[in-house]
Amino acid sequence: GQQLNQSPQSMFIQEGEDVSMNCTSSSIFNTWLWYKQDPGEGPVLLIALYKAGELTSNGRLTAQFGITRKDSFLNISASIPSDVGIYFCAGYLGAQKLVFGQGTRLTINP
Amino acid sequence: GAVVSQHPSWVICKSGTSVKIECRSLDFQATTMFWYRQFPKQSLMLMATSNEGSKATYEQGVEKDKFLINHASLTLSTLTVTSAHPEDSSFYICSARGQGAGRSYNEQFFGPGTRLTVL
């Protein structure tokens, strides 16, 4: 069953606004990965987090690995039209199995 | 990031036929490859994990005789959907990881996906 709870499920924002989404779990994860998926494409890795408390940026994207190792958030600043898509958090349950959140569908009104 | 390709990008087949999907890591050696299935507006569901030279490990509920996985080399894995039926229609995505692919071995890189439609 689903191990990661991702929220919100969807977001409708205006261009230029900041975006925040998060993932929580009842299990401890050693790695958190954030992906973006465009329609009809495979997910693209945005940010990888490895240490509790780690804060990492990739351009306008910032993600943090929660201190408890059971949660993570992703922020997007000053959103632009190409940010539209589905964002997934993912974490390793055990050494090999990557578990995905339900996804956050981002829609931007120009 | 590392590059993973998939072929074909889409395929339409008749019910009862078999379809093979290829997944290649283009710029790194993929010691582990994964196959996912994704239904519309849903998340990715792991089907199986394969390590190079070993038999694939299938997730619960995935029929290994129906979804044949071969990972014969460090850059190629194939998924064969045997005796395909309309309910097998889906978006199939492979991913791979290996030393040197990303900042850490834990980073998984995905192919562009293959849309299978079974008539």
CSV table of C-alpha atoms in Angstrom, one decimal:
chain,number,residue,atom,x,y,z
A,1,GLY,CA,0.0,0.0,0.0
A,2,GLN,CA,0.9,3.7,-0.3
A,3,GLN,CA,3.6,4.6,2.3
A,4,LEU,CA,3.9,8.3,1.5
A,5,ASN,CA,1.2,10.9,1.9
A,6,GLN,CA,1.7,13.8,-0.4
A,7,SER,CA,-0.3,17.0,-0.3
A,8,PRO,CA,-1.9,18.9,-1.7
A,9,GLN,CA,-3.2,16.6,-4.5
A,10,SER,CA,-3.6,19.6,-6.8
A,11,MET,CA,-2.8,23.3,-6.9
A,12,PHE,CA,-4.1,26.1,-9.0
A,13,ILE,CA,-2.0,29.3,-8.8
A,14,GLN,CA,-1.2,32.4,-10.6
A,15,GLU,CA,2.1,32.8,-12.5
A,16,GLY,CA,4.7,34.4,-10.2
A,17,GLU,CA,3.3,32.9,-7.0
A,18,ASP,CA,5.3,30.6,-4.7
A,19,VAL,CA,4.4,27.0,-4.3
A,20,SER,CA,4.8,24.6,-1.4
A,21,MET,CA,4.0,20.9,-1.2
A,22,ASN,CA,5.0,18.2,1.2
A,23,CYS,CA,5.2,14.5,1.9
A,24,THR,CA,4.8,12.7,5.2
A,25,SER,CA,5.2,9.1,6.2
A,26,SER,CA,4.9,6.9,9.3
A,27,SER,CA,8.1,5.2,8.3
A,28,ILE,CA,11.6,6.6,8.5
A,29,PHE,CA,13.3,7.2,5.1
A,30,ASN,CA,17.0,7.5,4.5
A,31,THR,CA,16.6,9.3,1.2
A,32,TRP,CA,14.0,11.6,-0.3
A,33,LEU,CA,13.8,12.3,-4.0
A,34,TRP,CA,11.6,14.9,-5.7
A,35,TYR,CA,10.6,14.3,-9.3
A,36,LYS,CA,8.5,16.2,-11.9
A,37,GLN,CA,6.5,14.5,-14.5
A,38,ASP,CA,5.2,16.2,-17.7
A,39,PRO,CA,2.2,14.6,-19.5
A,40,GLY,CA,3.3,11.5,-21.5
A,41,GLU,CA,6.8,11.6,-20.1
A,42,GLY,CA,8.8,9.8,-17.5
A,43,PRO,CA,9.6,11.5,-14.2
A,44,VAL,CA,12.7,13.8,-14.1
A,45,LEU,CA,14.7,14.0,-10.9
A,46,LEU,CA,14.7,17.5,-9.4
A,47,ILE,CA,16.3,17.2,-6.0
A,48,ALA,CA,17.8,14.4,-3.9
A,49,LEU,CA,18.1,14.6,-0.1
A,50,TYR,CA,20.2,12.3,2.1
A,51,LYS,CA,20.6,13.8,5.5
A,52,ALA,CA,18.0,14.7,8.1
A,53,GLY,CA,17.6,18.5,8.2
A,54,GLU,CA,19.3,18.9,4.8
A,55,LEU,CA,18.1,21.9,2.8
A,56,THR,CA,19.0,21.8,-0.9
A,57,SER,CA,18.2,24.2,-3.8
A,58,ASN,CA,18.1,23.7,-7.5
A,59,GLY,CA,17.4,27.1,-9.1
A,60,ARG,CA,14.0,28.2,-8.0
A,61,LEU,CA,13.3,24.9,-6.2
A,62,THR,CA,14.2,24.2,-2.6
A,63,ALA,CA,13.6,21.0,-0.7
A,64,GLN,CA,14.2,20.0,2.8
A,65,PHE,CA,14.6,16.6,4.5
A,66,GLY,CA,12.7,16.7,7.8
A,67,ILE,CA,14.5,16.3,11.1
A,68,THR,CA,12.5,13.2,12.0
A,69,ARG,CA,13.3,11.7,8.6
A,70,LYS,CA,9.5,11.1,8.1
A,71,ASP,CA,8.7,14.2,6.0
A,72,SER,CA,10.0,16.5,3.3
A,73,PHE,CA,8.8,19.6,1.5
A,74,LEU,CA,9.4,21.1,-1.9
A,75,ASN,CA,9.1,24.8,-2.5
A,76,ILE,CA,9.0,26.5,-5.9
A,77,SER,CA,9.5,30.3,-6.0
A,78,ALA,CA,8.2,32.7,-8.6
A,79,SER,CA,6.4,30.1,-10.6
A,80,ILE,CA,6.5,30.2,-14.4
A,81,PRO,CA,4.3,28.4,-17.0
A,82,SER,CA,6.9,25.6,-17.5
A,83,ASP,CA,6.5,24.6,-13.9
A,84,VAL,CA,3.2,23.0,-14.8
A,85,GLY,CA,3.2,19.3,-14.2
A,86,ILE,CA,2.9,16.6,-11.6
A,87,TYR,CA,5.4,16.6,-8.7
A,88,PHE,CA,6.2,13.4,-6.9
A,89,CYS,CA,8.1,12.8,-3.7
A,90,ALA,CA,9.7,9.4,-3.4
A,91,GLY,CA,11.7,7.6,-0.7
A,92,TYR,CA,13.5,4.4,-0.3
A,93,LEU,CA,11.8,1.7,1.8
A,94,GLY,CA,14.7,-0.7,2.3
A,95,ALA,CA,17.7,-0.6,0.1
A,96,GLN,CA,16.1,-1.0,-3.3
A,97,LYS,CA,12.5,-0.2,-3.3
A,98,LEU,CA,11.6,3.4,-4.2
A,99,VAL,CA,8.1,4.4,-2.9
A,100,PHE,CA,6.2,7.2,-4.5
A,101,GLY,CA,3.7,9.7,-3.1
A,102,GLN,CA,0.4,10.3,-4.8
A,103,GLY,CA,1.6,13.3,-6.7
A,104,THR,CA,0.8,17.0,-6.7
A,105,ARG,CA,-0.7,18.3,-9.9
A,106,LEU,CA,0.3,22.0,-10.4
A,107,THR,CA,-1.7,24.2,-12.7
A,108,ILE,CA,-0.6,27.8,-13.4
A,109,ASN,CA,-2.9,30.5,-14.7
A,110,PRO,CA,-0.9,33.0,-16.7
B,1,GLY,CA,21.4,13.9,-14.8
B,2,ALA,CA,22.0,10.5,-16.3
B,3,VAL,CA,20.1,9.5,-19.5
B,4,VAL,CA,17.7,6.5,-19.8
B,5,SER,CA,16.0,5.8,-23.1
B,6,GLN,CA,13.0,3.6,-23.8
B,7,HIS,CA,11.8,2.1,-27.0
B,8,PRO,CA,9.2,2.1,-28.4
B,9,SER,CA,7.6,5.3,-27.1
B,10,TRP,CA,4.2,3.9,-28.0
B,11,VAL,CA,2.9,0.6,-29.3
B,12,ILE,CA,-0.5,-0.7,-30.4
B,13,CYS,CA,-1.0,-4.4,-30.6
B,14,LYS,CA,-3.8,-7.0,-30.9
B,15,SER,CA,-5.0,-9.0,-28.0
B,16,GLY,CA,-3.0,-12.2,-27.6
B,17,THR,CA,0.2,-10.9,-29.0
B,18,SER,CA,3.4,-10.2,-27.1
B,19,VAL,CA,5.2,-6.9,-26.9
B,20,LYS,CA,8.8,-6.1,-26.0
B,21,ILE,CA,9.9,-2.8,-24.5
B,22,GLU,CA,13.6,-1.9,-24.2
B,23,CYS,CA,15.2,0.3,-21.6
B,24,ARG,CA,18.7,1.5,-22.0
B,25,SER,CA,21.1,3.5,-19.8
B,26,LEU,CA,23.0,5.7,-22.2
B,27,ASP,CA,25.8,7.2,-20.2
B,28,PHE,CA,26.2,5.0,-17.2
B,29,GLN,CA,26.2,1.3,-16.2
B,30,ALA,CA,22.9,0.4,-14.6
B,31,THR,CA,23.5,-2.3,-12.0
B,32,THR,CA,19.8,-2.1,-11.1
B,33,MET,CA,16.8,-1.4,-13.3
B,34,PHE,CA,13.2,-1.0,-12.4
B,35,TRP,CA,9.9,-1.3,-14.2
B,36,TYR,CA,6.9,0.7,-13.3
B,37,ARG,CA,3.4,0.9,-14.5
B,38,GLN,CA,1.3,4.0,-14.3
B,39,PHE,CA,-2.5,4.4,-14.9
B,40,PRO,CA,-4.0,7.8,-15.8
B,41,LYS,CA,-3.9,10.3,-13.0
B,42,GLN,CA,-2.2,7.9,-10.7
B,43,SER,CA,1.2,7.4,-9.2
B,44,LEU,CA,3.9,5.0,-10.4
B,45,MET,CA,3.5,1.4,-9.3
B,46,LEU,CA,6.6,-0.7,-9.1
B,47,MET,CA,6.3,-3.9,-11.0
B,48,ALA,CA,9.7,-5.5,-10.6
B,49,THR,CA,13.4,-4.9,-9.8
B,50,SER,CA,16.2,-6.5,-11.7
B,51,ASN,CA,19.9,-6.6,-11.1
B,52,GLU,CA,22.2,-7.3,-14.0
B,53,GLY,CA,22.7,-11.0,-14.5
B,54,SER,CA,20.1,-12.0,-12.0
B,55,LYS,CA,16.4,-12.9,-12.1
B,56,ALA,CA,14.0,-10.1,-11.5
B,57,THR,CA,12.2,-9.6,-8.2
B,58,TYR,CA,8.5,-9.1,-8.8
B,59,GLU,CA,6.2,-7.1,-6.6
B,60,GLN,CA,3.2,-8.8,-5.1
B,61,GLY,CA,0.4,-9.2,-7.5
B,62,VAL,CA,2.6,-8.9,-10.6
B,63,GLU,CA,2.6,-12.1,-12.7
B,64,LYS,CA,6.2,-13.0,-13.6
B,65,ASP,CA,5.1,-15.3,-16.4
B,66,LYS,CA,3.1,-12.5,-18.0
B,67,PHE,CA,5.7,-9.7,-17.6
B,68,LEU,CA,9.0,-11.2,-18.5
B,69,ILE,CA,12.0,-9.1,-17.5
B,70,ASN,CA,15.5,-9.6,-18.8
B,71,HIS,CA,18.5,-7.6,-17.6
B,72,ALA,CA,21.3,-9.2,-19.6
B,73,SER,CA,23.8,-6.3,-19.7
B,74,LEU,CA,24.6,-3.3,-17.6
B,75,THR,CA,23.0,-1.0,-20.1
B,76,LEU,CA,19.9,-2.9,-21.3
B,77,SER,CA,16.8,-4.3,-19.7
B,78,THR,CA,13.7,-5.6,-21.5
B,79,LEU,CA,10.1,-6.0,-20.5
B,80,THR,CA,8.0,-8.4,-22.5
B,81,VAL,CA,4.3,-8.4,-22.0
B,82,THR,CA,3.1,-11.8,-23.1
B,83,SER,CA,-0.3,-12.6,-24.5
B,84,ALA,CA,-1.4,-9.0,-24.0
B,85,HIS,CA,-5.0,-8.2,-23.2
B,86,PRO,CA,-6.8,-4.8,-23.1
B,87,GLU,CA,-6.4,-4.6,-19.3
B,88,ASP,CA,-2.6,-4.5,-19.9
B,89,SER,CA,-2.9,-1.2,-21.6
B,90,SER,CA,-1.0,1.3,-19.6
B,91,PHE,CA,2.1,3.6,-19.5
B,92,TYR,CA,5.2,1.5,-18.7
B,93,ILE,CA,8.2,3.4,-17.4
B,94,CYS,CA,11.7,2.0,-16.6
B,95,SER,CA,14.3,3.5,-14.4
B,96,ALA,CA,17.9,2.7,-13.6
B,97,ARG,CA,20.5,3.5,-11.1
B,98,GLY,CA,24.2,2.8,-11.0
B,99,GLN,CA,27.6,4.1,-9.9
B,100,GLY,CA,28.4,7.4,-11.5
B,101,ALA,CA,24.8,8.0,-12.6
B,102,GLY,CA,24.1,10.7,-10.1
B,103,ARG,CA,25.5,12.3,-6.9
B,104,SER,CA,24.6,9.1,-5.1
B,105,TYR,CA,23.9,5.5,-6.0
B,106,ASN,CA,20.4,6.0,-4.6
B,107,GLU,CA,19.4,8.4,-7.4
B,108,GLN,CA,17.1,6.7,-9.9
B,109,PHE,CA,16.7,8.0,-13.4
B,110,PHE,CA,13.6,7.3,-15.5
B,111,GLY,CA,13.1,6.6,-19.1
B,112,PRO,CA,10.5,8.6,-21.1
B,113,GLY,CA,7.9,5.8,-20.9
B,114,THR,CA,6.1,3.5,-23.3
B,115,ARG,CA,2.4,3.8,-23.9
B,116,LEU,CA,0.9,0.3,-24.6
B,117,THR,CA,-2.5,0.0,-26.1
B,118,VAL,CA,-3.9,-3.5,-26.6
B,119,LEU,CA,-6.9,-3.7,-28.9
